[in-house]
Amino acid sequence: KNEVEQSPQNLTAQEGEFITINCSYSVGISALHWLQQHPGGGIVSLFMLSSGKKKHGRLIATINIQEKHSSLHITASHPRDSAVYICAVRLGGATNKLIFGTGTLLAVQP
Amino acid sequence: KAGVTQTPRYLIKTRGQQVTLSCSPISGHRSVSWYQQTPGQGLQFLFEYFSETQRNKGNFPGRFSGRQFSNSRSEMNVSTLELGDSALYLCASSLTPRTVRSSEAFFGQGTRLTVV
């Protein structure tokens, strides 16, 4: 069993829909990252969370430390949101090592 | 402020050769981590460097090595290349690994290595 599990693996949505991507982990962590990867490879960090909720534009990320679960929400989705979304956890201690989920491929159709 | 720079962006090598990839972190960042991304295995941790010292190593064979220089630039080397080493190699820079806040990761565009 992977230490970081994401669901769904693939997601197709219509423009304007509300989208949720889930991430569960089984290890102790100090922070959780949500990353976005477009075709071509470059990764952009969307959020780094250690508790609660963060919002940036149409993106919202939440984390429940007790339940070891995080969600990424996209409101009013747009075709430019089409990308792979990856959950990654930073373990406890003085390390920047990240463990990644397998990613969610999101396609938003106009 | 310049972002994380990885060079080269694309590389084609032959089996058995060796390759060196470079990562220049954001100015002021002293921590560099390397990751391999393949379709089959996804993103996997290779190494982590801070202040020229390797602090962590992932589960990769000894053919994979790295180092960090006094200016925080980092290189990784893969010797005796195999077909399975074909991947996107990404590096991420952070201020330091000491606290959660200082560990926020900024990724480069990656080097796409193809072994033929």
Short mmCIF file of C-alpha atoms in Angstrom, two decimals, chain B:
data_model
loop_
_atom_site.label_atom_id
_atom_site.label_comp_id
_atom_site.label_asym_id
_atom_site.label_seq_id
_atom_site.Cartn_x
_atom_site.Cartn_y
_atom_site.Cartn_z
CA LYS B 1 14.15 36.80 -8.53
CA ALA B 2 15.13 33.95 -10.86
CA GLY B 3 13.49 30.58 -10.29
CA VAL B 4 15.08 27.18 -10.10
CA THR B 5 17.15 26.51 -13.21
CA GLN B 6 17.85 23.04 -14.47
CA THR B 7 20.20 22.30 -17.34
CA PRO B 8 20.07 20.82 -19.82
CA ARG B 9 16.32 20.62 -20.50
CA TYR B 10 16.61 17.63 -22.80
CA LEU B 11 19.26 14.99 -23.17
CA ILE B 12 19.66 11.82 -25.22
CA LYS B 13 22.29 9.32 -24.12
CA THR B 14 23.27 5.79 -25.06
CA ARG B 15 23.15 2.82 -22.71
CA GLY B 16 26.36 2.52 -20.73
CA GLN B 17 27.20 6.22 -20.89
CA GLN B 18 27.15 8.52 -17.93
CA VAL B 19 25.33 11.84 -17.52
CA THR B 20 25.53 14.89 -15.28
CA LEU B 21 22.52 17.12 -14.63
CA SER B 22 22.67 20.54 -13.01
CA CYS B 23 20.32 22.45 -10.72
CA SER B 24 20.75 26.08 -9.67
CA PRO B 25 18.43 26.91 -6.76
CA ILE B 26 16.71 30.20 -6.08
CA SER B 27 19.17 32.76 -4.74
CA GLY B 28 19.45 32.36 -0.99
CA HIS B 29 18.10 28.81 -0.93
CA ARG B 30 20.51 26.30 0.54
CA SER B 31 18.51 23.09 0.28
CA VAL B 32 18.20 21.12 -2.96
CA SER B 33 16.27 17.89 -3.47
CA TRP B 34 16.24 15.70 -6.57
CA TYR B 35 13.36 13.57 -7.86
CA GLN B 36 12.86 11.10 -10.70
CA GLN B 37 9.54 10.92 -12.51
CA THR B 38 8.61 7.97 -14.71
CA PRO B 39 5.22 6.87 -16.06
CA GLY B 40 5.44 3.60 -14.14
CA GLN B 41 6.75 4.75 -10.76
CA GLY B 42 5.60 8.36 -10.62
CA LEU B 43 7.69 10.82 -8.63
CA GLN B 44 10.36 9.32 -6.41
CA PHE B 45 12.85 10.95 -4.09
CA LEU B 46 16.52 10.64 -5.09
CA PHE B 47 18.58 12.79 -2.69
CA GLU B 48 18.50 15.86 -0.50
CA TYR B 49 21.42 18.25 0.00
CA PHE B 50 21.84 21.05 2.48
CA SER B 51 25.02 23.05 3.03
CA GLU B 52 27.01 20.74 0.76
CA THR B 53 26.03 17.64 2.75
CA GLN B 54 23.77 14.83 1.63
CA ARG B 55 21.09 14.55 4.29
CA ASN B 56 18.87 11.88 2.76
CA LYS B 57 19.06 9.35 -0.02
CA GLY B 58 16.22 7.51 -1.70
CA ASN B 59 16.13 3.87 -2.68
CA PHE B 60 18.19 4.06 -5.86
CA PRO B 61 21.30 2.11 -6.88
CA GLY B 62 24.78 3.49 -6.34
CA ARG B 63 24.93 4.51 -10.01
CA PHE B 64 22.98 7.58 -8.94
CA SER B 65 25.07 10.13 -7.09
CA GLY B 66 25.02 13.82 -6.42
CA ARG B 67 26.79 16.70 -4.82
CA GLN B 68 26.23 20.27 -3.79
CA PHE B 69 28.68 23.13 -4.15
CA SER B 70 29.39 26.03 -1.81
CA ASN B 71 27.12 28.29 -3.89
CA SER B 72 24.26 25.76 -3.32
CA ARG B 73 24.21 24.64 -6.95
CA SER B 74 23.77 20.91 -7.18
CA GLU B 75 24.62 18.24 -9.71
CA MET B 76 23.46 14.69 -10.03
CA ASN B 77 25.31 12.02 -11.93
CA VAL B 78 24.10 8.73 -13.32
CA SER B 79 26.75 6.29 -14.44
CA THR B 80 26.37 3.25 -16.69
CA LEU B 81 23.01 4.38 -17.99
CA GLU B 82 20.22 1.85 -18.45
CA LEU B 83 17.09 2.15 -20.57
CA GLY B 84 15.04 2.34 -17.37
CA ASP B 85 16.82 5.54 -16.37
CA SER B 86 14.83 7.39 -19.01
CA ALA B 87 12.80 9.86 -16.99
CA LEU B 88 12.11 13.45 -16.10
CA TYR B 89 14.56 14.53 -13.40
CA LEU B 90 13.30 17.38 -11.24
CA CYS B 91 15.01 19.39 -8.59
CA ALA B 92 13.40 21.51 -5.91
CA SER B 93 14.97 24.22 -3.83
CA SER B 94 14.06 25.42 -0.36
CA LEU B 95 15.52 27.88 2.11
CA THR B 96 16.46 25.25 4.67
CA PRO B 97 14.98 21.97 5.93
CA ARG B 98 14.87 23.20 9.51
CA THR B 99 11.26 24.34 9.76
CA VAL B 100 8.08 23.71 7.83
CA ARG B 101 7.91 27.36 6.76
CA SER B 102 11.47 27.40 5.43
CA SER B 103 10.99 24.11 3.64
CA GLU B 104 8.50 25.31 1.03
CA ALA B 105 9.66 23.73 -2.23
CA PHE B 106 10.09 25.47 -5.57
CA PHE B 107 10.55 23.17 -8.53
CA GLY B 108 12.58 23.53 -11.69
CA GLN B 109 11.31 22.66 -15.17
CA GLY B 110 13.18 19.38 -15.13
CA THR B 111 15.63 17.61 -17.39
CA ARG B 112 14.12 15.01 -19.67
CA LEU B 113 16.65 12.21 -20.12
CA THR B 114 16.17 9.62 -22.84
CA VAL B 115 18.44 6.58 -22.86
CA VAL B 116 18.61 4.70 -26.16
#
